[in-house]
PDB file of C-alpha atoms in Angstrom:
ATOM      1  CA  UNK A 513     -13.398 169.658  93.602  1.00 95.00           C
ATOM      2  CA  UNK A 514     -12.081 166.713  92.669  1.00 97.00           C
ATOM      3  CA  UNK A 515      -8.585 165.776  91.823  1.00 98.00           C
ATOM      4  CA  UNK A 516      -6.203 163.336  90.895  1.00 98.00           C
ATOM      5  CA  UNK A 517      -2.731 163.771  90.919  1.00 98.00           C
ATOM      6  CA  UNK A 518      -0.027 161.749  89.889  1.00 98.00           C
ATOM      7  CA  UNK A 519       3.435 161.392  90.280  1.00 97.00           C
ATOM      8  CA  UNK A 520       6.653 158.601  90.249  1.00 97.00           C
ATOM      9  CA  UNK A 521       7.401 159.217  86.472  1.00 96.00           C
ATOM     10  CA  UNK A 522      10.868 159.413  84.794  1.00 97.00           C
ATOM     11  CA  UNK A 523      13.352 158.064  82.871  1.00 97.00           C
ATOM     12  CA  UNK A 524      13.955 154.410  83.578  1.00 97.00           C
ATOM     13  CA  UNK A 525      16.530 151.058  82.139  1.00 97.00           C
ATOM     14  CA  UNK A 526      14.889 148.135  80.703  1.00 97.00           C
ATOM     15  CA  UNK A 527      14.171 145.636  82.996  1.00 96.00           C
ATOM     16  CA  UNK A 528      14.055 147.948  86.061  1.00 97.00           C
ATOM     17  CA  UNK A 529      10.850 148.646  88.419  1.00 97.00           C
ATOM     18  CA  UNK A 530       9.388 152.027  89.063  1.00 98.00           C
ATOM     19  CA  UNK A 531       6.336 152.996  91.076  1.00 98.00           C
ATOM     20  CA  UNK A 532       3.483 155.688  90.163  1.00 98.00           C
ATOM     21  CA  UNK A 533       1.637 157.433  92.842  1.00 98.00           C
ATOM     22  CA  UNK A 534      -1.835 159.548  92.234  1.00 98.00           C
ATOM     23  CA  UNK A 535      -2.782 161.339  95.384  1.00 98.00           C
ATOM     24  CA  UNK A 536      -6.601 161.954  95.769  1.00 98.00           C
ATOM     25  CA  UNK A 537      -8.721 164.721  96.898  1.00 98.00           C
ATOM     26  CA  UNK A 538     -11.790 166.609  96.747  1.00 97.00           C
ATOM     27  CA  UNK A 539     -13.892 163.332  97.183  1.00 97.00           C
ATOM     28  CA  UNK A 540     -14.440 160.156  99.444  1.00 97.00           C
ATOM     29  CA  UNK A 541     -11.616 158.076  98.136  1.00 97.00           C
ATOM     30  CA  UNK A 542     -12.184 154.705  99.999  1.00 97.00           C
ATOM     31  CA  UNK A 543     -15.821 154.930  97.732  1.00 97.00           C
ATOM     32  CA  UNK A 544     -14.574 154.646  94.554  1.00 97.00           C
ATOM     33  CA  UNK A 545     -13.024 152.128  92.508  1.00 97.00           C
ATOM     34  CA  UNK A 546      -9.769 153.417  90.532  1.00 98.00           C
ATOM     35  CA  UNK A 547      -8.145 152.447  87.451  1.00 98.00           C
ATOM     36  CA  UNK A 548      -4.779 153.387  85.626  1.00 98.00           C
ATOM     37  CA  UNK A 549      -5.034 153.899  82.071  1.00 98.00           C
ATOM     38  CA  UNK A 550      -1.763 154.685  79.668  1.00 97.00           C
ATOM     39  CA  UNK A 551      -1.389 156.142  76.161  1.00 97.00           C
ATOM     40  CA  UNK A 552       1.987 156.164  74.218  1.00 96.00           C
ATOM     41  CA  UNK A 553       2.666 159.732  73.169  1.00 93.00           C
ATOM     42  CA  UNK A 554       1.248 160.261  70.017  1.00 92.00           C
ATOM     43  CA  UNK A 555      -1.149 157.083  69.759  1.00 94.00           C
ATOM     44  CA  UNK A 556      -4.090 156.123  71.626  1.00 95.00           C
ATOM     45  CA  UNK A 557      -5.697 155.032  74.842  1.00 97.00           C
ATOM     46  CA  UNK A 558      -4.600 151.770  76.768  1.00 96.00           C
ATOM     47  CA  UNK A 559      -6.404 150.644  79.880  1.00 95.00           C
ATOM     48  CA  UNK A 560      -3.722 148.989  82.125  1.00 96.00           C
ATOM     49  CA  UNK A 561      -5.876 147.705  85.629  1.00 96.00           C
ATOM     50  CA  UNK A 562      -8.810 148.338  88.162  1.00 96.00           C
ATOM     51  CA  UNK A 563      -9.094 148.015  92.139  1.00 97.00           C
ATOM     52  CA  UNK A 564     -12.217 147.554  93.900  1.00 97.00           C
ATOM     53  CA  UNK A 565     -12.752 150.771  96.352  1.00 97.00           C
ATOM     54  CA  UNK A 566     -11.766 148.536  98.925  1.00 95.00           C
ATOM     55  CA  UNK A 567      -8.380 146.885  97.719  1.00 95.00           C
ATOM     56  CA  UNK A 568     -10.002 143.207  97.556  1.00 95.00           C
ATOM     57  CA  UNK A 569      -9.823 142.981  94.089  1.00 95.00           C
ATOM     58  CA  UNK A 570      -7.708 143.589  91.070  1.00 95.00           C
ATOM     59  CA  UNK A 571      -7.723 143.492  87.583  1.00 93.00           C
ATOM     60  CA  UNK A 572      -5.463 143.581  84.477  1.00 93.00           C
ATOM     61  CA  UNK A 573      -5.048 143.985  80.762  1.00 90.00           C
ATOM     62  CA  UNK A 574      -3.632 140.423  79.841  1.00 87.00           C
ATOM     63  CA  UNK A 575      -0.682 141.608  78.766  1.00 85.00           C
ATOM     64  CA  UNK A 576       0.583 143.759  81.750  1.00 87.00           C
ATOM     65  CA  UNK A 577      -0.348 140.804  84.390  1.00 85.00           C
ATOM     66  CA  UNK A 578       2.478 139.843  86.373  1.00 90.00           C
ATOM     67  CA  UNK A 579       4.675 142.647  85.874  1.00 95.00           C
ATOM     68  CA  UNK A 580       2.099 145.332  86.822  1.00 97.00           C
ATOM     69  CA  UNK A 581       0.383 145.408  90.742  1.00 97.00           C
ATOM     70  CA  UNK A 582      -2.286 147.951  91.059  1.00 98.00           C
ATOM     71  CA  UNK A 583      -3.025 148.854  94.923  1.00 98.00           C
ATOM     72  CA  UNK A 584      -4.478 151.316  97.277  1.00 98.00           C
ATOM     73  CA  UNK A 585      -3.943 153.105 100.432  1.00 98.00           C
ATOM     74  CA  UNK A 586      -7.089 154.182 101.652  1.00 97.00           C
ATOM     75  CA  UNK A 587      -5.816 156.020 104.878  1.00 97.00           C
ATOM     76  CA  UNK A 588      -3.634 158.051 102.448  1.00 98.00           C
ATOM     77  CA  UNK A 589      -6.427 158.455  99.631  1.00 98.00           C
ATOM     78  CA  UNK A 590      -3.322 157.342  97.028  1.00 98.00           C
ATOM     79  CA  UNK A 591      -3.153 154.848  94.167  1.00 98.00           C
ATOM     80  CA  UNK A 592      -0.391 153.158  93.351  1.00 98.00           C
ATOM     81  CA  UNK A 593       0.964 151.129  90.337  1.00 98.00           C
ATOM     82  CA  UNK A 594       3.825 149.040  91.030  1.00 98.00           C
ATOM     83  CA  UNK A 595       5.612 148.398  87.099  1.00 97.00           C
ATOM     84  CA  UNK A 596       8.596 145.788  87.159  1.00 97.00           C
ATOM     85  CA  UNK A 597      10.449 144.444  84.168  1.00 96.00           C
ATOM     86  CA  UNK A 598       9.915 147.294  82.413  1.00 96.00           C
ATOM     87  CA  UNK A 599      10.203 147.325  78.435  1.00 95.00           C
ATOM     88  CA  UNK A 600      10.184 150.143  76.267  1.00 96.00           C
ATOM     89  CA  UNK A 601       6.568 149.431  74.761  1.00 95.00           C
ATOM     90  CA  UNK A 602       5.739 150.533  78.395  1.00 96.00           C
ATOM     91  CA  UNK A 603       6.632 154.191  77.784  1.00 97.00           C
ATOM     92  CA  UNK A 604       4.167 155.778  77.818  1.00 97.00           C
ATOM     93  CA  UNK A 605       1.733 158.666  79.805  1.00 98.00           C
ATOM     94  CA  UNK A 606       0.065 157.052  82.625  1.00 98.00           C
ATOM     95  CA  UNK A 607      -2.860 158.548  84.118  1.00 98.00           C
ATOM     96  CA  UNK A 608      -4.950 157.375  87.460  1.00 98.00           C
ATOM     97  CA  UNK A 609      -8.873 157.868  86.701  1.00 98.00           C
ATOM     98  CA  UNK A 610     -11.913 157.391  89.031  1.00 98.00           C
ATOM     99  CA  UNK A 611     -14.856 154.879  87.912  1.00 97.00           C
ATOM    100  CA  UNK A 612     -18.154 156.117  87.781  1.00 96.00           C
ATOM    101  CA  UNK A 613     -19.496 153.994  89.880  1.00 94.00           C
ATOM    102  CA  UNK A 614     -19.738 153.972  93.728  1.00 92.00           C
ATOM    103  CA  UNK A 615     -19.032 151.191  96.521  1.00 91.00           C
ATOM    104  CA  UNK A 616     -19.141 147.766  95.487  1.00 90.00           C
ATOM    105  CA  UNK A 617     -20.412 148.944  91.721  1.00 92.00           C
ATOM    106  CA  UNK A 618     -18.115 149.601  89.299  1.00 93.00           C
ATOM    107  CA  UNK A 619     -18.973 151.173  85.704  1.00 93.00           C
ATOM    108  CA  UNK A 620     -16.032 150.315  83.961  1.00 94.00           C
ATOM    109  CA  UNK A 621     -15.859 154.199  82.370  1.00 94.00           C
ATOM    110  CA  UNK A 622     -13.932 156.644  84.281  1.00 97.00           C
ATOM    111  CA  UNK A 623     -15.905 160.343  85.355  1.00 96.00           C
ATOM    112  CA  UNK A 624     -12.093 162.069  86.708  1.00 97.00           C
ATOM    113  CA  UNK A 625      -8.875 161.592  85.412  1.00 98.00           C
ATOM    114  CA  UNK A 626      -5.144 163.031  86.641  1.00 98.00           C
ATOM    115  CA  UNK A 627      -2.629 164.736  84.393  1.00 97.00           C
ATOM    116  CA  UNK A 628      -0.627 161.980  83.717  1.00 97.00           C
ATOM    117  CA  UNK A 629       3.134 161.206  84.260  1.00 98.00           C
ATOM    118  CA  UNK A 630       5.054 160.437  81.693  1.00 98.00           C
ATOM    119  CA  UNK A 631       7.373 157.106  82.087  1.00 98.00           C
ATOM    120  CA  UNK A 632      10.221 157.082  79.349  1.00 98.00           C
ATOM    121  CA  UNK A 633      12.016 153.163  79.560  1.00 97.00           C
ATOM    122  CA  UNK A 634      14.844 153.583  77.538  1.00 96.00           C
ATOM    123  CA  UNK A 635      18.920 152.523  78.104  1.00 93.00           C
TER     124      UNK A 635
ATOM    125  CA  UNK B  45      -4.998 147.627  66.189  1.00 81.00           C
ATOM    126  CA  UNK B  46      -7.648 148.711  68.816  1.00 87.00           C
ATOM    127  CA  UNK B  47     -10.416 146.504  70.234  1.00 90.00           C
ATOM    128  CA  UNK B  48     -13.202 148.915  69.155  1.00 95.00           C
ATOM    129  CA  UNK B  49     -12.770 150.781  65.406  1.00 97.00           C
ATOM    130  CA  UNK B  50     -12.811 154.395  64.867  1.00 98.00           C
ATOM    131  CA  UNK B  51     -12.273 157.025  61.786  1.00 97.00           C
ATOM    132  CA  UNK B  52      -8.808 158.594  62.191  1.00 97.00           C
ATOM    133  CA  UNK B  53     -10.129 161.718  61.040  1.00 97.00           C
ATOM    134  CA  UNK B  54     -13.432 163.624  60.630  1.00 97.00           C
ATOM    135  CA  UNK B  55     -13.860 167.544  59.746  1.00 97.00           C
ATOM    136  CA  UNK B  56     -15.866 170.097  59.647  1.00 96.00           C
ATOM    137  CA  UNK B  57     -16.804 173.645  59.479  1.00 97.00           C
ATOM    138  CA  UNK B  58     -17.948 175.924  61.797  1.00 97.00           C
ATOM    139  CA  UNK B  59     -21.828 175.252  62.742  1.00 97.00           C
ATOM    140  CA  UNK B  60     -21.853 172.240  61.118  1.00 97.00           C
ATOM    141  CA  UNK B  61     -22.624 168.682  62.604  1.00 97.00           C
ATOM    142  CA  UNK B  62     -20.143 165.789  62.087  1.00 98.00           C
ATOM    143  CA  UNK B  63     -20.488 162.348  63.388  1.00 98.00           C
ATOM    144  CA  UNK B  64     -17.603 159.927  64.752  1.00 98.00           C
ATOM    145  CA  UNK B  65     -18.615 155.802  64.306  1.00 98.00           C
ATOM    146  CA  UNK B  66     -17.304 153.520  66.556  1.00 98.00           C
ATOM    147  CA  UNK B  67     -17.597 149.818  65.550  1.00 97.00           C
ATOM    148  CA  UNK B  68     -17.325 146.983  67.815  1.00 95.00           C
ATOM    149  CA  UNK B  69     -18.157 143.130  68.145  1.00 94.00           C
ATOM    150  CA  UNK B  70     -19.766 141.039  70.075  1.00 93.00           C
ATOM    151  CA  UNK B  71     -18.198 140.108  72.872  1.00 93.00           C
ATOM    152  CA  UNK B  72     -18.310 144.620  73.495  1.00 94.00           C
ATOM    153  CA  UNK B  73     -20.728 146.861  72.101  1.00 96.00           C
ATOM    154  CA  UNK B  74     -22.648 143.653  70.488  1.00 95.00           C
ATOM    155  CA  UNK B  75     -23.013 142.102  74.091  1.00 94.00           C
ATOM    156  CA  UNK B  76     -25.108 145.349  75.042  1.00 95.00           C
ATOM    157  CA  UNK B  77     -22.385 147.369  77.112  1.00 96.00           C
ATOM    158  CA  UNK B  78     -22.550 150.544  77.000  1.00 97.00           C
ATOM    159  CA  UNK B  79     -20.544 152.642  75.052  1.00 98.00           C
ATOM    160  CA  UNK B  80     -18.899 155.911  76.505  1.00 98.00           C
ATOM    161  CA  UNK B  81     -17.063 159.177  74.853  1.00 98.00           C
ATOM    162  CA  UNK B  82     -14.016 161.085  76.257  1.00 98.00           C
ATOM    163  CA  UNK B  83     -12.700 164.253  74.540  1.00 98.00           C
ATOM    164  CA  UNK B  84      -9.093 164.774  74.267  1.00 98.00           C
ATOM    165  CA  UNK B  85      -8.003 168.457  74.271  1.00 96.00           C
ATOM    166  CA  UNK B  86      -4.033 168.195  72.365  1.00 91.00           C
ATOM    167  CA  UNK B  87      -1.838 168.500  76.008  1.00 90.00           C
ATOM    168  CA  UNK B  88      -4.553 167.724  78.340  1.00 95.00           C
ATOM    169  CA  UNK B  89      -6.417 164.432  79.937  1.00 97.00           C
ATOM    170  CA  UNK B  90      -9.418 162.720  78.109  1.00 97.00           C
ATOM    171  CA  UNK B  91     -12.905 164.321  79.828  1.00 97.00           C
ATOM    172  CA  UNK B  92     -15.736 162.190  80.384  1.00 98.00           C
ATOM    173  CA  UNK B  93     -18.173 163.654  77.151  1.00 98.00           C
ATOM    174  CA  UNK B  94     -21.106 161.049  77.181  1.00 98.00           C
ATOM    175  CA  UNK B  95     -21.942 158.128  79.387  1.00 97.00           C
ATOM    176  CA  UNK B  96     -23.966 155.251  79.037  1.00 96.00           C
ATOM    177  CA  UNK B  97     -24.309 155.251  74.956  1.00 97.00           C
ATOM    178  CA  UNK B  98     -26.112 158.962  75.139  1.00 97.00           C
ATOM    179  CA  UNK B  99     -26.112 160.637  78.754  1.00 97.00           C
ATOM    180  CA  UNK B 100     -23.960 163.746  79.161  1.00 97.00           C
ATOM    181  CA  UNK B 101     -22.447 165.222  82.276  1.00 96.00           C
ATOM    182  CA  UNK B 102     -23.359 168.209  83.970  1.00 95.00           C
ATOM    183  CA  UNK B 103     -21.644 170.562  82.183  1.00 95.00           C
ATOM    184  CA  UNK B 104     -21.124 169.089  78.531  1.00 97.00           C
ATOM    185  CA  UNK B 105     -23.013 171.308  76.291  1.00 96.00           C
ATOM    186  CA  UNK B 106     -26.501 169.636  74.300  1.00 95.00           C
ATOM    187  CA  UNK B 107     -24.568 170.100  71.064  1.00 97.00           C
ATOM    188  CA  UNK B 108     -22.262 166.190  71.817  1.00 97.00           C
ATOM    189  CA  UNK B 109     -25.087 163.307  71.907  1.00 97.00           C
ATOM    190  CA  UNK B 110     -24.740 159.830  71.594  1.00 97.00           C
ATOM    191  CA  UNK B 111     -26.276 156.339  70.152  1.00 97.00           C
ATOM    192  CA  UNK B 112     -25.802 153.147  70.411  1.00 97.00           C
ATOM    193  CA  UNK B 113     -27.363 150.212  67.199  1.00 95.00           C
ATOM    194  CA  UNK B 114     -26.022 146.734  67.102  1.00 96.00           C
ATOM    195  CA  UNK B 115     -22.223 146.559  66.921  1.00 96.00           C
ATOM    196  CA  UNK B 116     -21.569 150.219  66.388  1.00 97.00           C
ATOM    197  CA  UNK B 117     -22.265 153.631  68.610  1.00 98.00           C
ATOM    198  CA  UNK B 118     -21.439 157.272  67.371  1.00 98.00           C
ATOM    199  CA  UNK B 119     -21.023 160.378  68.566  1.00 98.00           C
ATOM    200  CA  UNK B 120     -22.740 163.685  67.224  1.00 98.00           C
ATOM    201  CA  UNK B 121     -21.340 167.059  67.121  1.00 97.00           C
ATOM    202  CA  UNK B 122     -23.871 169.402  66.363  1.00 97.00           C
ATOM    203  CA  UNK B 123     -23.148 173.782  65.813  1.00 97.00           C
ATOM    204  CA  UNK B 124     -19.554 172.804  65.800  1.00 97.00           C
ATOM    205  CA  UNK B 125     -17.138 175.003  67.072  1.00 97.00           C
ATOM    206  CA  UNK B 126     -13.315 175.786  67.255  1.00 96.00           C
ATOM    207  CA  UNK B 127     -12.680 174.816  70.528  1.00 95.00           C
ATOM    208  CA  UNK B 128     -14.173 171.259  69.648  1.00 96.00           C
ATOM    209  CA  UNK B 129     -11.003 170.380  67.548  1.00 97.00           C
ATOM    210  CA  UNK B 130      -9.403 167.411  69.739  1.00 97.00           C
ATOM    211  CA  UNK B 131      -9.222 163.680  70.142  1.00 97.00           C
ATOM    212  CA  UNK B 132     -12.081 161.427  70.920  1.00 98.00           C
ATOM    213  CA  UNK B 133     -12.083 158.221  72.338  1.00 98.00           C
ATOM    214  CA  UNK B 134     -14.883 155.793  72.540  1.00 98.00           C
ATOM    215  CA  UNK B 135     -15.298 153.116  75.033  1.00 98.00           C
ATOM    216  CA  UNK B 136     -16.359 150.125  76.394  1.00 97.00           C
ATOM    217  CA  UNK B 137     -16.750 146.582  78.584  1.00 95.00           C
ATOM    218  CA  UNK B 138     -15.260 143.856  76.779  1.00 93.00           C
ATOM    219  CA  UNK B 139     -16.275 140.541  78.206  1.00 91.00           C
ATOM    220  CA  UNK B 140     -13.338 138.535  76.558  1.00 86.00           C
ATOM    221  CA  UNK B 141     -10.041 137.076  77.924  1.00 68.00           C
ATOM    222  CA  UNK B 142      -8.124 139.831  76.342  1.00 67.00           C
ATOM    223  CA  UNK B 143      -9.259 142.822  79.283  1.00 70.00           C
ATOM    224  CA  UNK B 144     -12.160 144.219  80.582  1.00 87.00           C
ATOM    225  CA  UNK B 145     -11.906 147.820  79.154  1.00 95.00           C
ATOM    226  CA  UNK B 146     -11.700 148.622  75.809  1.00 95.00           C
ATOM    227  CA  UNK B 147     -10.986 151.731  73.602  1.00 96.00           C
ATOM    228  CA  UNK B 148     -11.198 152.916  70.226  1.00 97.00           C
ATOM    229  CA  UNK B 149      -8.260 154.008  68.096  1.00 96.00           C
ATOM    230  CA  UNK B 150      -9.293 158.159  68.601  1.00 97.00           C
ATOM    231  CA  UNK B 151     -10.609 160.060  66.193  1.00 98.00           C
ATOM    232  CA  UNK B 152      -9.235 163.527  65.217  1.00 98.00           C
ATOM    233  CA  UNK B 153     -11.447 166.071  64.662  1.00 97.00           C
ATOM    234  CA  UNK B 154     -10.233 169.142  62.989  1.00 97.00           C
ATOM    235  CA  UNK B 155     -12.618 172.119  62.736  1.00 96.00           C
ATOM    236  CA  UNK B 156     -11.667 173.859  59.098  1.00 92.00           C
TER     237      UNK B 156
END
């Protein structure tokens, strides 16, 4: 069955970097696109970035671009999100979810999602 | 302030039907992309509920359907029951600067 796992979260300064994992399984990982999507305990969803199945492309919420890097290892069937300059309007529960699509298609909706980690950016 | 407008709230009773709105623009719903539905369960991750304005996935019961008109989509809960109390989340393509994905605000539904 499918599943998506993540880990990487914690407590973390203002300012500093920290870097979420989500470790695939259950499906054909270099097929899909993946996305990262966040929600602030309490409040609702936030959709943070994409990456083509394939790592050639990647996409962002205006407001995370250039301090977020989304990116893929294929051989290791794990996303990644790299977060740097972190503020505390970035704490928040992070999850990794799968597009819908397949290949070269993506559907912009995700069918899969992991657990979450929690990242709490706070002095 | 989300990109795509939602109730807070809706309730209902047992076996009765309640609908959530969800009203966009048009650079989202208004541009003809399709609108999806996750459920929230309180603790847990959103779940896929309908795709593609009013196609569920194998296993979501018959009683959660979905339309699309104009701006605005909903999402029908038909013979509702206890275990449908949660979050819900609507969702869409937004073909603005701002992102690509957009959500709704969640709506809470609380079976009485």
């Amino acid at each position: 069955q499918v599943q998506l796992v993540e880990s990487g979260g914690g407590v973390v300064q203002p300012g500093r970097s920290l870097r979420l994992s989500c470790a695939a399984s259950g499906f054909t990982f270099s097929n899909y696109g993946m996305h990262w999507v966040r929600q602030v305990p309490g409040k609702g969803l936030e959709w943070v970035a994409v990456i083509w199945f394939d790592g050639s492309n990647q996409f962002y919420v205006d407001s995370m671009k250039g301090r977020f890097t989304i990116s893929r290892d294929n051989s290791k069937n794990t996303l990644y999100l790299q977060m740097n300059s972190l503020r505390a309007e970035d704490t928040a529960v992070y999850f990794c979810a799968r597009d819908r699509g397949f290949g070269e298609l993506l559907r912009y909706n995700f069918d899969y999602w992991g657990q979450g980690t929690l990242v709490t950016v706070s002095s | 302030q989300s990109v795509l407008t939602q109730p807070p709230s809706v309730s209902g009773a047992p076996g009765q039907r309640v609908t959530i709105s969800c009203t966009g623009s048009s650079s989202n719903i208004g541009a003809g992309y399709d609108v999806h539905w996750y459920q929230q369960l309180p603790g847990t991750a959103p779940k896929l509920l309908i795709y593609g304005n009013n196609n569920r996935p194998s296993g979501v019961p018959d009683r959660f359907s979905g339309s699309k008109s104009g701006t605005s989509a909903s999402l029908a809960i038909t013979g509702l029951q206890a275990e449908d109390e949660a979050d819900y989340y609507c969702q869409s393509y937004d073909n603005s600067l701002s992102g690509f994905v957009v959500f709704g605000g969640g709506t809470k539904l609380t079976v009485l």
